[in-house]
Amino acid sequence: MEALTLPGLSRAAGSVRLPGSKSISNRALLLASLAQGSTKIIDLLDSDDTRVMLAALEKVGVGITALEGGAWRIEGCGGAFPVKDADLFMGNAGTAIRPLTATLALSGGHYRLSGVARMHERPIGDLVDGLLQIGADVRYAEASGFPPLAIRPARIKLDAPIQLRGDVSSQFLTALLMALPLTGEAVVIEMTTELISRPYIEITLNLMARFGVEVKHEDWQRFMIAGGQSYQSPGVLYVEGDASAASYFLAAGAIGGGPVRVEGVGRNSIQGDVRFADALESMGANVTWGEQFIEVCAPASGKLKAFDLDLNHIPDAAMTLAVAALFADGPCRLRNIASWRVKETDRIAAMATELRKLGAVVEEGADYLAVTSPGLACRERRFAGRQSGSPGTQSAPAQSFQVGVAIDTYDDHRMAMCFSLAALAGAPVTINDPQCVNKTFPGYFDAFAEITAPVIAIDGPSASGKGTVAERVAAANGYHYLDSGSLYRLTALAATRAGVALDDETGVAALASSLPASFEAGRILLADEDVTDAIRSEEISAGASKVAALPAVRAALLARQRAYRRFPGLVADGRDMASVVFPGAVVKVFLTASAEARAERRFKQLIAKGMPANMHALLQDLQDRDARDAQRSVAPLLQCDDAELVDTTELDIEAAVAAVMELIRPTHQVNGKK
Ligand code: DC
């Protein structure tokens, strides 16, 4: 895909399960490969950068097996790599090439390391200088100071402290620290400059300790590794969620109302980037910390405060703040971010160029950015309506942002992810080359859609016509459509066929959580069988109402329903779309009709299909189902306080569709779409 146009967005709420941390994943893979014993790594990030690392390790002889559920088994080499001659392609993965360079330099073999063109522009000279001091044979194959590199066997001598610069990239220190225990000797590294991005070194030391190697340090300037230490597998290692990736969702919560929760990192995270939440707090956002989650809401006033912050400790997540500055109430300054210039692209220059396209006033320095929002339009943002969902409660802030802008991403995943937030200003934003997010977060835009894509929730009793209305409203807006009732019907059908009793909560929930259902061109499939008509039988209708009363079944279907929330938007119909599944829906409709009118419609439908029908029995059946759906303990059928009532007793389908479209109109004006 060459470009992805995000619709103008008005709010963000929901929760996101984070992919594994890139920083932890690539360090863990290397340490597990060097360790004695086998390591099972759970929740490893699946992305371009980790694939580069896995492929390189495999090439130098590490035994690697993919296990179920995103876990991996790494057979440690118990020291240096067994393969002594290899060409390794490192893509643009800094977290792979730096530590591998140091490790291979101590492995006594012939290795060549190269990457994409941008990788050959990213400095590695400070690391090579450090390695040359201990006798390693590392040469530049092209430009001095940059990859590609050629490594040969050499006699390593550790008689003096290694002198290392720490002001270009902390990865050089990480690389040496992880590699040096291979020598088994005592060694000291002395920083000759200030050390930047210190929290990344903390991740390194933390993981080395999990693999049994202790490093002491004096004030982050002198690092001491005692001799006689070697890496030992911890057996199993869990990878935390990626705290840098969390920044986009947390910022979305602060900008778009929230609450937005990220799951997979929490208060005890070893990743420095969780401190990004503090920066949001300083902008007035409300932050809640859990063991395994962080949650952010917009300030009660809806206004984010301007900031002036030293962001040296969170260089990656800090990029997100540059875009969050578009929503602040004054000029913002990001200081001490010089390392941005040697990342995937020159991030200071790239960020300045793209923010200006949106109308921001940006001043760019060697190590800082000053960002002033276009006309400070966001001052007027209000989130009073975010819980109520009524469409008219938000003001339209889009007018002073440049509309219809296409953002270039410079093959930099973070540029793409950061600028998705700009759509929260209410106008569409195009992201060029969106697949660059694959570097660290292949499912990013789907995850972002799950908290921001507009949802129109249409709830109501059986046979109220909401299915037909919802489908037509979806088509008229070019939105996706979710018929949630069909999931309960499919569950009832699957249970009936499998001989599972409809009141066997555990058994039915197990079926619901792995339902092989798909929806194709108006047909509903269960394991490739067309069951569109079968799930509409009276028997399955009654069964669906029974299984829908089981809490475990509802829980099993929840994530599945939420995954239908995609760009440009979703119309979802059911019983609890507004109350439980999409409580942040921008428009909530309660569509109903008298029981008599609904029974009559059903009667006519059946007769038209040539099926037998009895008006009295149909009415009785509907009333029974209504009672069951309304009286159950979980997610009973009810009209939410903030839902608009549409009574279709006297309306035909066209009139009902028109009534719902009328309710949606103000939202689309906010989004700048109409
Ligand atoms: O909308 P429908 O008639 O196809 O729904 C079938 C059954 O599933 C109905 O008895 C209510 C139940 N249901 C539910 O409990 N929650 C939903 N979101 C959708 C349907």
XYZ file of C-alpha atoms and ligand atoms in Angstrom:
694
model
C 0.000 0.000 0.000
C 1.449 3.367 -0.975
C -0.681 5.546 1.257
C -3.276 5.209 3.973
C -5.804 7.970 4.521
C -7.065 8.101 8.065
C -10.478 9.721 8.458
C -10.813 12.760 10.671
C -11.174 11.418 14.205
C -12.954 12.952 17.152
C -12.114 10.733 20.095
C -10.036 7.831 21.337
C -11.062 5.285 23.951
C -10.535 1.600 24.550
C -7.703 -0.739 25.310
C -4.793 -2.120 23.348
C -2.629 -5.189 23.993
C 0.909 -4.087 23.150
C 3.304 -6.094 20.995
C 6.502 -7.247 22.727
C 9.211 -4.684 23.396
C 11.725 -4.357 20.586
C 14.525 -3.400 22.965
C 13.910 -6.377 25.217
C 13.244 -8.814 22.351
C 16.507 -8.256 20.505
C 18.611 -8.184 23.676
C 16.936 -11.342 24.965
C 17.531 -13.159 21.679
C 21.253 -12.364 21.729
C 21.761 -13.190 25.416
C 19.804 -16.445 25.096
C 22.010 -17.373 22.113
C 25.203 -16.789 24.083
C 23.963 -18.509 27.239
C 24.502 -21.976 28.570
C 21.204 -23.849 28.225
C 17.989 -23.425 26.366
C 15.646 -20.438 26.830
C 11.953 -20.154 26.070
C 11.145 -16.554 25.180
C 7.452 -15.693 25.505
C 5.703 -12.759 23.781
C 8.704 -11.966 21.587
C 8.000 -9.078 19.223
C 7.227 -10.259 15.686
C 8.538 -7.496 13.407
C 11.159 -6.701 10.778
C 13.816 -5.865 13.389
C 13.392 -9.085 15.372
C 13.300 -11.127 12.174
C 16.635 -9.589 11.179
C 18.089 -10.654 14.528
C 16.603 -14.172 14.379
C 17.888 -14.709 10.837
C 21.394 -13.534 11.753
C 21.562 -15.727 14.848
C 20.382 -18.738 12.883
C 23.066 -18.072 10.285
C 25.834 -18.136 12.877
C 24.654 -21.475 14.184
C 22.147 -20.787 16.961
C 19.345 -23.366 17.260
C 16.029 -21.514 17.025
C 12.510 -22.980 17.078
C 9.200 -21.139 16.786
C 6.731 -22.417 19.378
C 2.959 -21.958 19.692
C 1.556 -18.522 20.515
C 4.472 -16.296 19.547
C 7.000 -18.022 21.829
C 10.473 -19.120 20.742
C 13.017 -21.655 21.969
C 16.648 -20.611 21.707
C 19.370 -23.213 22.206
C 22.241 -21.266 23.740
C 25.753 -21.789 22.404
C 27.313 -21.465 25.855
C 29.775 -18.898 24.486
C 30.781 -17.714 21.039
C 28.848 -18.695 17.905
C 29.778 -22.026 16.248
C 29.660 -20.812 12.621
C 32.904 -18.968 11.942
C 32.237 -17.495 8.509
C 29.060 -15.639 7.537
C 27.593 -12.700 5.608
C 24.870 -11.041 7.660
C 22.248 -8.606 6.375
C 20.965 -6.374 9.167
C 18.306 -4.311 7.358
C 17.893 -1.072 9.301
C 17.907 -2.698 12.733
C 20.225 -0.733 15.017
C 19.369 -3.011 17.945
C 20.704 -5.941 15.909
C 23.810 -4.628 14.126
C 25.428 -2.913 17.114
C 25.385 -5.813 19.620
C 26.149 -8.368 16.897
C 29.176 -6.382 15.739
C 30.640 -6.480 19.239
C 29.749 -10.116 19.797
C 31.101 -11.292 16.441
C 34.314 -9.317 16.986
C 34.919 -11.550 20.027
C 33.817 -14.763 18.313
C 37.020 -15.607 16.420
C 35.565 -15.803 12.916
C 35.220 -14.026 9.565
C 31.982 -12.042 9.351
C 30.590 -9.333 7.107
C 27.752 -7.092 8.319
C 25.723 -4.855 6.032
C 22.281 -3.274 5.882
C 19.968 -1.066 3.864
C 21.320 2.224 2.468
C 20.176 4.185 5.536
C 21.996 1.737 7.826
C 25.182 2.590 5.945
C 24.631 6.238 6.944
C 24.147 5.494 10.636
C 27.349 5.905 12.666
C 29.080 2.949 14.305
C 32.581 4.447 14.654
C 32.508 4.884 18.434
C 31.752 1.187 18.890
C 34.446 0.124 16.428
C 36.951 2.394 18.224
C 36.091 0.668 21.479
C 36.592 -2.770 19.915
C 39.911 -1.780 18.283
C 41.252 -0.803 21.722
C 41.012 -4.434 22.862
C 42.653 -5.816 19.743
C 39.554 -6.774 17.736
C 39.898 -6.775 13.948
C 36.945 -4.747 12.640
C 37.286 -2.875 9.338
C 35.084 -0.531 7.369
C 34.224 -2.073 4.012
C 33.153 1.305 2.590
C 33.002 4.683 4.397
C 35.060 5.070 7.542
C 32.837 5.165 10.632
C 29.848 3.396 9.041
C 28.656 -0.091 8.065
C 29.226 -2.300 6.130
C 31.865 -3.917 8.322
C 34.301 -6.800 7.932
C 35.360 -8.733 11.023
C 38.272 -11.171 11.335
C 39.608 -13.340 14.153
C 41.926 -11.501 16.534
C 43.635 -11.876 19.902
C 41.625 -9.901 22.434
C 43.533 -8.176 25.255
C 41.761 -6.521 28.160
C 44.668 -4.939 30.007
C 43.312 -1.384 30.138
C 39.866 0.190 30.546
C 37.998 0.669 27.265
C 37.415 4.341 26.510
C 33.997 4.879 24.915
C 31.921 7.830 23.784
C 28.328 7.717 24.978
C 26.879 10.838 23.411
C 25.928 9.553 19.939
C 24.122 6.321 20.768
C 23.783 4.342 23.980
C 23.636 1.202 21.835
C 27.439 1.219 21.547
C 27.752 0.748 25.286
C 24.961 -1.838 25.263
C 26.800 -3.724 22.537
C 30.098 -3.847 24.452
C 28.442 -4.702 27.746
C 26.579 -7.650 26.258
C 29.579 -8.970 24.314
C 32.421 -8.639 26.831
C 31.360 -11.419 29.242
C 32.221 -13.805 26.369
C 35.883 -13.242 27.298
C 35.298 -14.431 30.868
C 37.770 -11.761 32.007
C 37.388 -8.687 34.172
C 36.888 -5.545 32.136
C 36.193 -1.869 32.668
C 34.498 0.602 30.303
C 34.961 4.304 30.899
C 32.712 6.842 29.231
C 34.616 9.746 27.716
C 31.484 11.860 27.287
C 28.125 12.114 28.938
C 26.007 8.984 28.442
C 22.707 9.618 26.631
C 19.516 7.534 26.759
C 20.541 6.004 30.091
C 17.291 4.016 30.570
C 18.293 1.826 27.625
C 21.459 0.869 29.516
C 19.254 -0.010 32.460
C 17.351 -2.447 30.219
C 20.671 -3.965 29.148
C 21.952 -4.386 32.710
C 18.627 -5.769 33.863
C 18.541 -8.434 31.163
C 22.232 -9.334 31.608
C 21.463 -9.891 35.300
C 18.582 -12.226 34.359
C 21.143 -14.228 32.412
C 23.482 -14.305 35.431
C 26.010 -11.569 34.641
C 26.364 -8.644 37.056
C 27.713 -5.276 35.961
C 28.655 -2.604 38.472
C 28.830 1.051 37.591
C 29.956 4.314 39.085
C 27.464 7.018 38.294
C 26.851 5.693 34.748
C 30.364 6.786 33.728
C 32.456 3.724 34.611
C 31.173 0.175 34.117
C 32.875 -2.878 35.668
C 32.262 -6.480 34.676
C 33.970 -8.934 37.065
C 35.866 -11.858 35.518
C 34.664 -15.459 35.605
C 31.067 -14.660 34.726
C 29.156 -16.297 31.883
C 25.583 -16.204 30.665
C 23.233 -18.865 32.042
C 19.736 -19.357 30.696
C 16.967 -18.279 33.077
C 14.816 -21.030 31.491
C 11.845 -18.862 30.599
C 11.782 -15.157 29.825
C 8.663 -13.031 29.347
C 9.002 -9.997 27.069
C 7.122 -6.944 28.320
C 4.898 -4.953 25.977
C 6.701 -2.251 24.007
C 6.699 0.962 26.029
C 7.711 3.097 23.035
C 4.747 1.729 21.059
C 2.536 2.449 24.080
C 3.239 6.160 23.636
C 0.950 6.509 20.584
C -2.059 5.056 22.352
C -1.439 6.911 25.601
C -1.118 10.170 23.694
C -4.346 9.318 21.858
C -6.059 9.005 25.246
C -4.735 12.408 26.313
C -5.729 14.080 23.032
C -8.914 12.176 22.232
C -10.612 12.026 25.605
C -9.806 8.494 26.697
C -9.687 6.476 28.733
C -7.152 4.565 26.680
C -5.452 1.641 28.367
C -2.332 -0.141 27.162
C -1.853 -3.677 28.444
C 1.547 -5.331 28.760
C 3.549 -2.666 30.589
C 2.963 -1.198 34.018
C 4.524 0.403 37.029
C 7.328 -2.179 37.347
C 8.418 -2.038 33.715
C 12.165 -2.164 33.025
C 11.681 0.134 30.015
C 12.527 3.778 30.451
C 9.936 4.817 27.874
C 7.115 4.246 30.360
C 8.191 7.654 31.721
C 6.478 9.087 28.645
C 3.310 8.907 30.746
C 4.868 11.465 33.127
C 5.280 13.880 30.229
C 1.581 13.474 29.416
C 0.802 14.067 33.068
C 2.779 17.305 32.934
C 0.480 18.299 30.046
C -2.473 17.817 32.392
C -3.553 14.331 31.334
C -4.762 11.887 33.986
C -2.565 8.804 34.248
C -3.364 5.589 36.125
C -0.638 2.980 36.687
C -1.345 -0.715 37.185
C 0.926 -3.745 37.518
C 0.324 -4.641 33.889
C -1.302 -1.566 32.390
C -1.136 2.196 32.021
C -4.254 4.227 31.333
C -4.589 7.847 30.223
C -7.528 10.258 30.021
C -7.629 13.819 28.761
C -7.589 16.585 31.371
C -11.080 17.355 32.644
C -10.883 20.721 30.869
C -10.059 18.993 27.580
C -7.048 21.316 27.191
C -3.535 19.928 27.129
C -0.901 22.221 28.593
C 2.202 23.315 26.725
C 5.511 21.752 27.841
C 9.231 22.462 27.859
C 11.046 19.226 28.660
C 14.479 17.610 28.586
C 13.684 14.318 26.831
C 17.121 12.724 26.722
C 15.855 9.785 28.799
C 13.011 8.874 26.392
C 14.330 9.663 22.896
C 11.956 7.328 21.015
C 8.735 8.091 22.869
C 9.633 11.778 22.774
C 8.761 11.839 19.069
C 5.159 11.252 20.079
C 5.294 14.436 22.155
C 6.270 16.449 19.087
C 2.916 15.534 17.531
C 1.058 15.841 20.851
C 2.358 19.451 20.857
C -0.149 20.140 18.039
C -2.859 19.768 20.671
C -1.239 21.866 23.412
C -2.392 25.293 24.517
C 0.926 27.023 23.840
C 4.387 26.680 22.284
C 6.174 23.459 23.295
C 9.887 22.694 23.441
C 11.561 19.270 23.188
C 15.131 19.562 24.451
C 18.259 17.371 24.438
C 17.181 15.128 21.558
C 20.325 15.226 19.373
C 20.299 11.415 19.028
C 17.201 11.776 16.806
C 19.524 12.807 13.996
C 21.207 9.385 13.714
C 18.114 7.184 13.979
C 16.100 5.562 11.169
C 16.130 8.996 9.535
C 17.189 12.460 10.716
C 14.156 12.624 12.935
C 14.543 16.276 13.926
C 14.521 17.402 10.288
C 11.780 14.946 9.288
C 9.545 15.891 12.198
C 9.969 19.622 11.533
C 9.137 19.237 7.828
C 6.010 17.181 8.408
C 4.685 19.231 11.334
C 4.998 22.333 9.155
C 2.855 20.646 6.492
C 0.061 20.515 9.077
C 0.413 24.230 9.686
C 2.533 24.148 12.859
C 5.252 26.717 13.433
C 8.444 24.755 14.072
C 11.927 25.851 15.062
C 14.615 23.238 14.576
C 17.955 23.255 16.443
C 20.909 20.885 16.568
C 19.392 19.133 19.563
C 15.918 20.598 20.033
C 12.553 21.235 18.414
C 10.123 24.021 19.278
C 6.562 23.355 18.100
C 3.632 25.732 18.100
C 0.259 24.335 17.147
C -1.463 25.771 14.064
C -3.375 28.682 15.543
C -3.591 26.837 18.849
C -6.948 25.637 17.567
C -7.225 22.875 20.102
C -8.019 25.279 22.899
C -11.640 24.734 22.100
C -11.607 20.974 22.432
C -14.128 19.569 24.886
C -14.668 16.047 25.993
C -17.755 16.570 28.078
C -19.560 14.289 25.678
C -17.075 11.444 25.626
C -19.019 9.314 28.079
C -22.379 10.437 26.811
C -21.609 9.771 23.180
C -23.999 12.395 21.927
C -22.663 13.705 18.655
C -23.184 17.403 19.090
C -21.031 17.900 22.181
C -17.665 18.385 20.512
C -16.516 21.545 18.876
C -14.737 21.407 15.556
C -11.030 22.174 15.937
C -10.002 21.291 12.428
C -10.218 24.657 10.765
C -6.740 25.944 11.490
C -4.951 22.696 10.725
C -4.007 22.230 7.115
C -6.565 19.818 5.710
C -5.884 16.931 3.339
C -2.182 16.762 4.139
C -0.025 13.788 3.041
C 2.697 12.964 5.550
C 5.982 11.461 4.356
C 7.409 8.819 6.672
C 11.093 8.501 5.601
C 11.062 4.706 6.043
C 10.754 5.450 9.755
C 8.121 3.458 11.630
C 7.862 6.095 14.356
C 7.098 8.889 11.880
C 4.133 6.867 10.586
C 2.833 5.996 14.036
C 3.297 9.523 15.447
C 1.441 11.238 12.641
C -1.596 8.976 12.911
C -2.357 11.106 15.990
C -2.760 14.195 13.821
C -6.085 12.763 12.552
C -7.456 13.454 16.046
C -7.545 17.118 15.036
C -10.677 16.121 13.134
C -9.486 16.252 9.525
C -8.334 13.347 7.347
C -4.569 12.732 7.244
C -2.762 10.643 4.666
C 0.232 8.590 5.783
C 2.574 7.745 2.924
C 4.284 4.352 2.912
C 2.369 3.167 6.005
C 3.860 -0.333 5.952
C 7.097 1.067 7.385
C 5.449 0.385 10.771
C 6.346 -3.273 10.176
C 9.786 -2.484 11.557
C 8.398 -2.749 15.079
C 4.587 -2.950 14.970
C 3.004 -4.690 11.972
C -0.568 -4.358 13.294
C -0.262 -0.725 14.325
C -3.035 0.832 12.231
C -5.528 -1.900 13.171
C -4.723 -1.328 16.841
C -5.064 2.431 16.387
C -8.421 1.918 14.632
C -9.624 -0.175 17.571
C -9.435 2.879 19.826
C -10.239 5.667 17.363
C -12.356 4.527 14.388
C -15.857 6.012 14.711
C -18.521 3.532 15.804
C -22.251 3.852 15.345
C -23.974 1.526 17.813
C -27.510 0.411 17.021
C -29.170 -1.657 19.739
C -32.694 -2.893 20.031
C -34.956 -5.891 20.499
C -35.373 -8.771 18.060
C -37.055 -8.027 14.762
C -36.962 -4.260 15.289
C -35.403 -3.942 11.848
C -32.046 -2.844 13.252
C -30.095 -5.369 11.168
C -31.400 -4.023 7.884
C -31.122 -0.421 9.027
C -27.565 -0.940 10.320
C -26.443 -2.620 7.107
C -27.842 0.200 4.966
C -26.385 2.919 7.169
C -22.993 1.192 6.968
C -23.187 0.986 3.169
C -24.256 4.640 2.865
C -21.209 5.749 4.875
C -18.729 3.255 3.425
C -18.364 1.788 6.936
C -17.832 -1.786 8.044
C -20.789 -3.633 9.529
C -21.009 -5.960 12.522
C -24.121 -8.068 13.100
C -23.249 -9.129 16.651
C -26.401 -11.217 16.994
C -25.073 -13.552 14.326
C -22.119 -14.399 16.603
C -24.529 -15.561 19.323
C -26.554 -17.414 16.710
C -23.420 -19.088 15.339
C -22.424 -20.063 18.867
C -25.834 -21.642 19.452
C -25.618 -23.491 16.141
C -22.089 -24.751 16.830
C -23.102 -25.912 20.317
C -26.222 -27.672 19.058
C -24.229 -29.480 16.395
C -21.463 -30.432 18.805
C -23.994 -31.790 21.282
C -22.981 -29.248 23.939
C -25.908 -28.352 26.205
C -26.909 -24.696 25.831
C -26.635 -24.156 29.593
C -23.124 -25.665 29.790
C -21.441 -22.284 30.263
C -17.828 -23.492 30.063
C -18.482 -25.757 27.091
C -20.378 -23.129 25.099
C -17.828 -20.403 25.950
C -15.003 -22.633 24.695
C -16.840 -22.984 21.379
C -17.495 -19.233 21.233
C -13.842 -18.332 21.763
C -12.701 -20.400 18.795
C -15.698 -20.039 16.502
C -14.523 -20.686 12.911
C -16.883 -17.996 11.605
C -16.425 -15.675 8.656
C -18.579 -13.163 6.822
C -18.308 -12.952 3.068
C -20.392 -10.900 0.679
C -23.568 -11.055 2.720
C -23.163 -14.765 3.551
C -22.290 -16.168 6.964
C -19.921 -19.126 7.065
C -19.142 -21.588 9.845
C -16.012 -23.558 8.974
C -16.616 -22.879 5.265
C -20.259 -24.019 5.376
C -22.855 -21.424 4.414
C -25.149 -21.194 7.456
C -26.803 -17.856 6.619
C -30.285 -19.389 6.678
C -29.615 -22.093 9.268
C -28.852 -19.538 12.002
C -32.191 -17.782 11.396
C -34.339 -20.802 12.288
C -36.675 -20.422 15.265
C -34.762 -23.136 17.138
C -31.424 -21.319 16.774
C -33.052 -17.942 17.530
C -34.241 -19.307 20.866
C -30.862 -20.988 21.442
C -28.980 -17.757 20.722
C -31.005 -15.954 23.345
C -30.087 -18.677 25.865
C -26.334 -18.726 25.197
C -26.297 -14.919 25.150
C -27.317 -14.972 28.823
C -24.108 -16.779 29.838
C -21.418 -14.345 31.104
C -18.508 -16.516 29.926
C -19.935 -16.608 26.408
C -20.289 -12.831 26.315
C -16.713 -12.445 27.565
C -15.447 -14.895 24.940
C -17.028 -12.857 22.137
C -15.992 -9.407 23.382
C -12.514 -9.039 21.839
C -13.785 -10.534 18.610
C -16.503 -7.917 18.315
C -14.118 -5.064 19.120
C -11.743 -6.215 16.397
C -14.398 -5.197 13.845
C -13.694 -1.560 14.670
C -11.690 -0.470 11.652
C -11.199 2.574 9.470
C -13.072 4.416 8.154
C -15.700 3.364 10.707
C -18.100 0.697 11.934
C -21.835 0.288 12.311
C -22.537 -2.394 14.917
C -25.932 -3.764 15.819
C -26.962 -5.868 18.795
C -28.113 -5.495 22.380
C -25.057 -4.186 24.190
C -23.131 -2.364 21.472
C -23.564 0.988 23.236
C -23.395 -0.233 26.829
C -20.565 -2.798 26.811
C -18.807 -3.437 23.516
C -18.387 0.129 22.256
C -19.245 2.427 25.172
C -17.340 5.242 23.432
C -19.434 4.997 20.244
C -19.866 8.426 18.643
C -23.526 7.779 17.923
C -25.779 5.457 19.913
C -29.196 4.510 18.622
C -31.876 2.454 20.326
C -34.093 1.135 17.565
C -37.351 -0.401 18.633
C -40.954 -1.043 17.620
C -43.974 -2.416 19.412
C -43.958 -6.200 19.865
C -47.049 -6.431 17.668
C -45.410 -4.522 14.814
C -42.267 -6.667 15.063
C -44.269 -9.915 15.118
C -46.184 -8.773 12.072
C -42.958 -8.004 10.145
C -41.559 -11.406 11.031
C -44.847 -13.013 9.977
C -44.724 -11.336 6.564
C -41.051 -12.321 6.093
C -41.798 -15.982 6.778
C -44.840 -16.056 4.538
C -42.835 -14.376 1.754
C -40.237 -17.145 2.066
C -43.024 -19.726 1.834
C -42.444 -20.838 5.415
C -45.228 -21.685 7.892
C -46.015 -18.905 10.378
C -48.414 -18.342 13.215
C -48.914 -14.767 14.331
C -49.871 -15.621 17.890
C -46.890 -17.963 18.393
C -44.497 -15.415 16.871
C -45.702 -12.682 19.204
C -45.407 -14.962 22.212
C -41.912 -15.999 21.130
C -40.746 -12.407 20.684
C -42.110 -11.395 24.045
C -40.357 -14.354 25.700
C -37.065 -13.438 24.026
C -37.416 -9.755 24.891
C -38.004 -10.718 28.508
C -34.970 -13.032 28.560
C -32.710 -10.460 26.869
C -33.902 -7.672 29.182
C -33.798 -9.627 32.437
C -30.476 -11.449 32.172
C -27.819 -10.447 34.668
C -25.118 -9.533 32.129
C -25.473 -6.888 29.454
C -29.281 -6.860 29.487
C -31.081 -5.221 26.619
C -31.625 -1.626 27.641
C -31.596 1.827 26.188
C -28.463 3.670 27.374
C -29.035 7.135 28.806
C -27.001 8.601 25.976
C -28.694 6.637 23.161
C -31.204 8.250 20.832
C -34.542 6.445 20.591
C -35.838 5.616 17.129
C -39.281 3.997 17.254
C -39.987 2.305 13.926
C -43.529 1.093 14.716
C -44.893 3.572 12.219
C -41.818 3.741 9.938
C -40.851 1.713 6.908
C -37.194 0.756 6.385
C -36.364 3.819 4.273
C -37.785 6.144 6.899
C -35.910 4.308 9.680
C -32.612 4.557 7.758
C -33.236 8.260 7.175
C -33.903 8.794 10.894
C -30.568 7.178 11.832
C -28.654 9.064 9.116
C -30.047 12.273 10.550
C -28.531 11.409 13.938
C -25.146 10.714 12.372
C -24.896 13.917 10.383
C -23.469 16.191 13.112
C -20.642 13.709 13.795
C -19.596 13.752 10.202
C -19.468 17.503 10.256
C -17.116 17.312 13.231
C -14.980 14.878 11.286
C -14.795 17.245 8.388
C -16.094 14.563 6.054
C -19.236 16.170 4.796
O -30.071 -9.619 16.928
P -30.390 -11.126 16.847
O -31.822 -11.455 16.959
O -29.723 -11.795 15.680
O -29.680 -11.738 18.166
C -29.722 -13.115 18.464
C -29.702 -13.304 19.971
O -28.430 -12.891 20.510
C -30.760 -12.505 20.706
O -31.522 -13.374 21.538
C -30.036 -11.556 21.579
C -28.622 -11.990 21.585
N -27.705 -10.874 21.409
C -27.133 -10.334 22.513
O -27.395 -10.772 23.611
N -26.247 -9.330 22.386
C -25.944 -8.824 21.183
N -25.058 -7.832 21.091
C -26.561 -9.332 20.037
C -27.450 -10.365 20.182
